Structures are given as structure tokens and as C-alpha cells.
Amino acid sequence: MRIEVDAVSAGERLDGLIAARCGLSLRQARALLEGGAVRVSGGSLAKGRRMEAGAWIEVDVGEAPAEVVLRPQPEVQLVVLYEDEHLVAVNKPGPLPSHPLRADEGPTAAGALIARFSECASASEDPREGGLGHRLDRGTSGVLLAARTRTAWHGLRAALGDVSCEKSYLAEVAGHTPLSEVVFEPIGRGGPRGGQAVVGGGRDPLPARTEVERVALRSQSTLVRARLASGRVHQVRAHLAHLGHPVLGDEVYADGPARLIAAALQVDGLRLHAESVRLQHPVTGTPLRVTAPPPDWAR
């Protein structure tokens, strides 16, 4: 399907225009953008791009995924780290996805959240997210924040994106690192579906800064703490790999030597844990820090 952007549609977001013209949800439109099913004059596929009059968009509508329905999953038990009338923070287990991406997906943190806090189901704009203000990759454990009202959700999204917000991760990486390092390299999207990070390039690169501090040296690895304000796609994993110290158990960014170390240490999952999030409370404005206890491998 070809969309010609006229004067009436000028200024609309790319994802919203695709959704409106093709009869899709925003989630479906964004999936098409991420999956390479869209071509746009001018090249940029950023979902928030404001379209100009005279531009064109070509969409392979047949690639649109089926709608995903988030269902309560009371059988999934999550440890609640913090709750008030506006927010909930839970400790996500590593193997559990944050929210469903496919119609046939199994248990997720979002499904468990709405089973316990039903109001979270209508808090986020995308109903499959169950009020989540952000997400953690499958394999990453730790702090996951959700809102209980739409007002709190908008505030949470803004607070998580503010420069004052600090996210701290623990990671076990291949090899021995210096005492401290700082990576300040932009991250763009790459891979066949745009789901991989490309340090220093890729599509629509954005600034990204990660501070890395050595916590403990081990025989073939190092336990490090990574701090960041931004939250680009796979930022911690990609920046650590860029330094030559991939996260153990990383099936995407680990090189051959890192895979050999992971095999020798019998690593059975991604050694990455979202240790804490420090932000301004999105409703009260007071400082808030939520911390998740470290997993066994990080002790």
C-alpha cells in the first residue's frame, strides 16, 4: 500500500499515519516499521518522525502481526519491591518476558501484574504492556516499574526519560576489566527486524552513555556495575561488548572467546540484572529509588 502525505496529514507521526491509513493499531504499525515492511521517502524510519507534505510511505500490510491480547496470569508470582497508589515495582525473573510480543506468547510480567493489580491493565496506552513504563529484555532480571493509572503512566514515562533518572545494572562479563570506564557512543538499530543495537551507527542512532565500574575480579570474568541515564535498545549489552567484555550468556553480542568462557563456567542464562532505578516520583515529585536484590551469580 502506498500512502501519499498531503497537506492535511503533514506533521503527523509516521507510526500514527500508517495506523490510520492502513486500519491498524499503533502496535501493529510499529511492528511493521521494526520489521522492515515499510519504505519511506527520505529514509528515516523513526516511529516518531513528523511527516512532511509530498512525502510517500510504502507499507507491506500483509506483514502486520496479529493483535496481542494481554490476559491476567495469576499463576506467575512476582516479588513486589515497591507499591503505592500510583506505582508498582516488581523484581522480574530473567527468563520471563516483560510483555507479550506475539499472540501465542506464554507467561509475561505484564500478565502477572494485571492479575494482582487489575487497574494496571488500562494504565498504559498500549494494552499489552499492562501499565509498564519500560521493559527489560528477556533474560535480564531486576527492577521493572509499572503505573496504576493513566496519569501516573504518562508521568512515569517522562520520569524514566529524564536526565535525572539513573539506572544501575550488575553484569558478569568476559575477561578482566579496568577499574572504571565510560562509553559515550551513539546506538542505532540494526538486524533484520531492527531489534539489535549497532554502536556508533545503524538506523536512527541516538546518544548513549554508560559508566562501567569494576566490582569484583573472578578467574575468567569480572562482575561490573553499569550506570546509565538513557535507555537505548540493548545499551548495556552493546556497550560492554564494544569495550571487548560481552555479558556472559549473551547470544546476540558475545564473541567466540566470551562464549568459550561462558561454556567453561556453565553459564545458563544472561548474566545481567537491573539492580536499581532512581527517579523523581511521577506524581508526588519526591525522590524514589527502587532496588532489587542481586541474583546468586552476582553475590
Short mmCIF file of C-alpha atoms in Angstrom, two decimals:
data_model
loop_
_atom_site.label_atom_id
_atom_site.label_comp_id
_atom_site.label_asym_id
_atom_site.label_seq_id
_atom_site.Cartn_x
_atom_site.Cartn_y
_atom_site.Cartn_z
CA MET A 1 0.00 0.00 0.00
CA ARG A 2 1.33 3.44 -0.93
CA ILE A 3 0.48 6.48 1.19
CA GLU A 4 0.94 9.98 -0.23
CA VAL A 5 1.31 12.59 2.51
CA ASP A 6 -0.85 15.60 1.69
CA ALA A 7 -1.04 18.99 3.37
CA VAL A 8 -3.76 17.78 5.74
CA SER A 9 -1.59 14.90 7.01
CA ALA A 10 1.64 16.91 7.16
CA GLY A 11 3.08 16.99 10.66
CA GLU A 12 1.57 13.66 11.73
CA ARG A 13 3.81 10.98 13.25
CA LEU A 14 4.92 8.20 10.92
CA ASP A 15 3.54 5.40 13.11
CA GLY A 16 0.20 7.14 13.61
CA LEU A 17 -0.21 7.86 9.91
CA ILE A 18 0.47 4.22 8.98
CA ALA A 19 -2.01 3.03 11.61
CA ALA A 20 -4.75 5.43 10.49
CA ARG A 21 -4.38 4.88 6.73
CA CYS A 22 -3.93 1.09 6.91
CA GLY A 23 -6.57 0.39 9.57
CA LEU A 24 -4.02 -0.95 12.05
CA SER A 25 -3.25 -0.41 15.72
CA LEU A 26 -0.20 1.62 16.70
CA ARG A 27 1.43 -1.58 17.91
CA GLN A 28 0.95 -3.21 14.51
CA ALA A 29 2.25 -0.11 12.72
CA ARG A 30 5.37 -0.04 14.89
CA ALA A 31 5.93 -3.75 14.33
CA LEU A 32 5.87 -3.15 10.58
CA LEU A 33 8.42 -0.34 10.97
CA GLU A 34 10.71 -2.51 13.10
CA GLY A 35 10.28 -5.49 10.79
CA GLY A 36 11.42 -3.78 7.61
CA ALA A 37 7.96 -3.82 5.98
CA VAL A 38 7.92 -0.03 5.45
CA ARG A 39 9.77 2.22 2.99
CA VAL A 40 9.68 6.00 3.38
CA SER A 41 10.95 8.84 1.22
CA GLY A 42 13.85 10.47 2.99
CA GLY A 43 14.95 7.17 4.53
CA SER A 44 14.30 7.67 8.25
CA LEU A 45 12.03 5.01 9.80
CA ALA A 46 11.86 6.59 13.25
CA LYS A 47 8.34 5.93 14.53
CA GLY A 48 8.04 9.49 15.84
CA ARG A 49 9.18 11.15 12.62
CA ARG A 50 6.89 14.03 11.64
CA MET A 51 5.93 13.57 8.02
CA GLU A 52 6.14 16.40 5.52
CA ALA A 53 3.75 17.16 2.66
CA GLY A 54 4.80 15.46 -0.57
CA ALA A 55 6.47 12.52 1.16
CA TRP A 56 5.42 8.94 0.44
CA ILE A 57 5.20 5.77 2.52
CA GLU A 58 5.06 2.22 1.14
CA VAL A 59 3.69 -0.43 3.53
CA ASP A 60 3.52 -4.21 3.14
CA VAL A 61 0.32 -4.55 5.16
CA GLY A 62 0.39 -8.33 4.82
CA GLU A 63 3.32 -8.40 7.26
CA ALA A 64 1.25 -6.90 10.10
CA PRO A 65 1.24 -9.20 13.15
CA ALA A 66 -1.97 -10.43 14.77
CA GLU A 67 -3.24 -8.31 17.63
CA VAL A 68 -1.94 -9.34 21.03
CA VAL A 69 -4.37 -9.60 23.93
CA LEU A 70 -2.90 -9.36 27.43
CA ARG A 71 -4.54 -11.84 29.79
CA PRO A 72 -4.18 -12.00 33.59
CA GLN A 73 -1.76 -14.75 34.62
CA PRO A 74 -2.21 -15.33 38.37
CA GLU A 75 -0.06 -18.46 38.18
CA VAL A 76 3.02 -16.24 37.70
CA GLN A 77 4.23 -14.94 41.06
CA LEU A 78 6.27 -11.72 41.15
CA VAL A 79 8.09 -10.23 44.14
CA VAL A 80 6.79 -6.70 44.75
CA LEU A 81 9.65 -4.31 45.56
CA TYR A 82 7.58 -1.14 46.00
CA GLU A 83 3.96 -0.07 45.73
CA ASP A 84 1.82 2.99 46.40
CA GLU A 85 -1.47 4.23 44.96
CA HIS A 86 0.28 5.33 41.75
CA LEU A 87 3.11 2.87 41.08
CA VAL A 88 4.19 -0.75 41.41
CA ALA A 89 7.74 -2.07 41.11
CA VAL A 90 8.47 -5.78 40.79
CA ASN A 91 11.54 -7.99 40.54
CA LYS A 92 11.32 -9.61 37.11
CA PRO A 93 12.86 -13.08 36.82
CA GLY A 94 15.36 -13.29 33.97
CA PRO A 95 13.59 -15.82 31.70
CA LEU A 96 10.22 -14.05 31.93
CA PRO A 97 9.39 -11.60 29.07
CA SER A 98 8.26 -8.14 30.16
CA HIS A 99 5.11 -8.21 28.00
CA PRO A 100 3.81 -10.27 25.08
CA LEU A 101 5.07 -9.55 21.59
CA ARG A 102 3.15 -12.33 19.84
CA ALA A 103 -0.41 -13.58 20.07
CA ASP A 104 0.74 -17.06 21.11
CA GLU A 105 3.26 -15.98 23.77
CA GLY A 106 3.25 -17.61 27.20
CA PRO A 107 3.54 -16.04 30.67
CA THR A 108 4.81 -12.45 30.98
CA ALA A 109 5.47 -9.96 33.76
CA ALA A 110 2.65 -7.75 32.44
CA GLY A 111 0.19 -10.65 32.66
CA ALA A 112 1.24 -11.33 36.23
CA LEU A 113 0.94 -7.64 37.10
CA ILE A 114 -2.64 -7.23 35.90
CA ALA A 115 -3.66 -10.41 37.72
CA ARG A 116 -2.61 -8.80 41.00
CA PHE A 117 -3.16 -5.11 40.18
CA SER A 118 -6.06 -5.11 37.72
CA GLU A 119 -6.00 -1.33 37.29
CA CYS A 120 -2.60 -1.61 35.56
CA ALA A 121 -4.39 -3.13 32.54
CA SER A 122 -5.81 0.24 31.48
CA ALA A 123 -2.92 2.45 32.63
CA SER A 124 -0.73 2.27 29.52
CA GLU A 125 -1.70 3.41 26.03
CA ASP A 126 -0.75 0.02 24.60
CA PRO A 127 -2.94 -2.52 26.47
CA ARG A 128 -0.44 -5.36 26.01
CA GLU A 129 2.02 -3.50 28.29
CA GLY A 130 -0.12 -3.74 31.43
CA GLY A 131 0.96 -0.34 32.73
CA LEU A 132 4.70 -0.93 32.30
CA GLY A 133 6.70 2.28 31.99
CA HIS A 134 9.65 0.48 30.39
CA ARG A 135 10.73 -3.08 29.73
CA LEU A 136 13.64 -5.39 30.40
CA ASP A 137 14.98 -7.76 27.78
CA ARG A 138 14.13 -11.42 28.07
CA GLY A 139 17.00 -12.83 30.12
CA THR A 140 17.50 -9.65 32.17
CA SER A 141 16.25 -9.79 35.76
CA GLY A 142 15.53 -6.96 38.17
CA VAL A 143 13.55 -3.77 38.72
CA LEU A 144 10.51 -3.30 36.49
CA LEU A 145 8.21 -0.31 37.07
CA ALA A 146 4.52 -0.04 36.22
CA ALA A 147 1.81 2.58 36.71
CA ARG A 148 -1.66 2.05 38.17
CA THR A 149 -3.37 5.00 36.42
CA ARG A 150 -3.03 6.64 33.01
CA THR A 151 -1.85 9.89 34.63
CA ALA A 152 0.85 8.05 36.56
CA TRP A 153 1.86 6.16 33.40
CA HIS A 154 2.48 9.36 31.44
CA GLY A 155 4.42 10.74 34.39
CA LEU A 156 6.42 7.53 34.77
CA ARG A 157 7.41 7.54 31.11
CA ALA A 158 8.58 11.14 31.43
CA ALA A 159 10.48 10.45 34.67
CA LEU A 160 12.26 7.43 33.20
CA GLY A 161 13.33 9.50 30.20
CA ASP A 162 14.55 12.47 32.26
CA VAL A 163 18.31 13.07 32.56
CA SER A 164 17.99 12.91 36.36
CA CYS A 165 16.91 9.25 36.19
CA GLU A 166 19.71 6.75 36.87
CA LYS A 167 19.53 3.04 36.11
CA SER A 168 22.10 0.68 37.60
CA TYR A 169 22.84 -2.83 36.32
CA LEU A 170 25.03 -5.67 37.54
CA ALA A 171 26.66 -7.80 34.87
CA GLU A 172 29.19 -10.60 34.73
CA VAL A 173 31.36 -10.04 31.67
CA ALA A 174 34.08 -11.94 29.86
CA GLY A 175 37.67 -11.15 30.76
CA HIS A 176 39.14 -8.67 33.21
CA THR A 177 38.06 -5.03 33.00
CA PRO A 178 39.80 -1.85 34.21
CA LEU A 179 38.65 -0.29 37.48
CA SER A 180 36.34 2.05 35.58
CA GLU A 181 35.47 3.05 32.02
CA VAL A 182 32.99 5.34 30.32
CA VAL A 183 31.44 4.59 26.94
CA PHE A 184 29.92 7.55 25.11
CA GLU A 185 28.91 6.11 21.75
CA PRO A 186 25.59 6.51 19.93
CA ILE A 187 23.41 3.47 19.42
CA GLY A 188 21.30 2.82 16.34
CA ARG A 189 19.16 -0.10 15.27
CA GLY A 190 20.27 -2.97 13.08
CA GLY A 191 19.47 -6.57 12.27
CA PRO A 192 16.73 -7.92 10.01
CA ARG A 193 13.92 -6.65 12.27
CA GLY A 194 15.68 -3.63 13.74
CA GLY A 195 15.90 -5.29 17.14
CA GLN A 196 19.67 -5.24 17.53
CA ALA A 197 21.89 -2.40 18.70
CA VAL A 198 24.65 -1.01 16.50
CA VAL A 199 27.23 1.01 18.41
CA GLY A 200 28.36 4.10 16.51
CA GLY A 201 25.98 3.55 13.59
CA GLY A 202 22.85 1.74 12.48
CA ARG A 203 19.48 3.31 11.73
CA ASP A 204 18.41 6.43 13.63
CA PRO A 205 21.33 6.46 16.13
CA LEU A 206 20.78 8.22 19.47
CA PRO A 207 23.34 9.43 22.04
CA ALA A 208 24.14 6.87 24.75
CA ARG A 209 26.48 7.00 27.73
CA THR A 210 27.33 4.10 30.06
CA GLU A 211 29.60 4.25 33.11
CA VAL A 212 31.22 0.91 33.97
CA GLU A 213 32.75 0.18 37.38
CA ARG A 214 34.56 -2.99 38.36
CA VAL A 215 33.00 -4.71 41.39
CA ALA A 216 34.96 -7.97 41.61
CA LEU A 217 37.55 -9.87 39.58
CA ARG A 218 36.95 -13.57 39.02
CA SER A 219 39.05 -16.26 37.38
CA GLN A 220 37.91 -15.64 33.79
CA SER A 221 35.35 -12.89 34.24
CA THR A 222 34.54 -9.64 36.04
CA LEU A 223 31.47 -8.53 37.97
CA VAL A 224 30.75 -4.94 36.93
CA ARG A 225 28.18 -2.27 37.68
CA ALA A 226 26.91 -0.24 34.72
CA ARG A 227 25.12 3.07 35.25
CA LEU A 228 23.18 4.97 32.62
CA ALA A 229 20.54 7.65 32.24
CA SER A 230 19.45 6.89 28.68
CA GLY A 231 17.89 3.55 27.85
CA ARG A 232 18.67 2.70 24.24
CA VAL A 233 17.98 -0.72 22.77
CA HIS A 234 20.32 -3.25 24.45
CA GLN A 235 22.50 -0.35 25.63
CA VAL A 236 24.37 -2.10 28.45
CA ARG A 237 24.92 -5.28 26.45
CA ALA A 238 26.07 -3.46 23.32
CA HIS A 239 28.37 -1.01 25.11
CA LEU A 240 30.02 -3.77 27.17
CA ALA A 241 30.60 -5.79 24.00
CA HIS A 242 32.01 -2.65 22.37
CA LEU A 243 34.56 -2.48 25.21
CA GLY A 244 35.60 -6.06 24.46
CA HIS A 245 33.85 -7.52 27.51
CA PRO A 246 30.50 -9.02 26.43
CA VAL A 247 27.97 -10.08 29.05
CA LEU A 248 28.24 -13.81 29.71
CA GLY A 249 25.32 -15.73 28.26
CA ASP A 250 24.59 -13.06 25.64
CA GLU A 251 23.54 -14.91 22.49
CA VAL A 252 23.49 -11.73 20.41
CA TYR A 253 26.61 -9.72 21.24
CA ALA A 254 29.06 -12.26 22.70
CA ASP A 255 32.09 -13.13 20.56
CA GLY A 256 33.84 -16.50 20.34
CA PRO A 257 36.10 -16.08 23.39
CA ALA A 258 33.18 -14.89 25.54
CA ARG A 259 31.13 -17.92 24.51
CA LEU A 260 34.00 -20.23 25.45
CA ILE A 261 34.26 -18.60 28.89
CA ALA A 262 30.51 -18.89 29.40
CA ALA A 263 30.65 -22.58 28.47
CA ALA A 264 33.59 -23.21 30.81
CA LEU A 265 31.73 -21.51 33.68
CA GLN A 266 28.50 -23.37 32.80
CA VAL A 267 26.55 -20.13 32.41
CA ASP A 268 22.91 -20.99 31.74
CA GLY A 269 21.38 -17.55 31.14
CA LEU A 270 22.12 -13.89 30.56
CA ARG A 271 24.21 -12.53 33.44
CA LEU A 272 22.54 -9.12 33.55
CA HIS A 273 20.47 -7.73 36.42
CA ALA A 274 18.65 -4.37 36.67
CA GLU A 275 19.84 -3.56 40.17
CA SER A 276 18.13 -0.23 40.80
CA VAL A 277 16.24 2.71 39.33
CA ARG A 278 16.48 6.19 40.84
CA LEU A 279 13.95 8.78 39.63
CA GLN A 280 11.55 11.51 40.66
CA HIS A 281 8.19 10.06 41.64
CA PRO A 282 5.94 10.83 38.65
CA VAL A 283 3.02 12.08 40.79
CA THR A 284 4.43 13.34 44.09
CA GLY A 285 7.76 14.58 42.73
CA THR A 286 9.71 13.11 45.66
CA PRO A 287 12.97 11.20 45.03
CA LEU A 288 12.41 7.45 44.68
CA ARG A 289 14.94 4.64 44.50
CA VAL A 290 13.86 1.05 43.95
CA THR A 291 16.39 -1.76 44.37
CA ALA A 292 16.20 -5.47 43.53
CA PRO A 293 18.41 -7.90 45.48
CA PRO A 294 21.20 -9.45 43.39
CA PRO A 295 20.83 -12.94 41.93
CA ASP A 296 23.14 -15.72 43.12
CA TRP A 297 25.70 -15.20 40.33
CA ALA A 298 26.18 -11.54 41.37
CA ARG A 299 26.92 -12.26 45.04
#
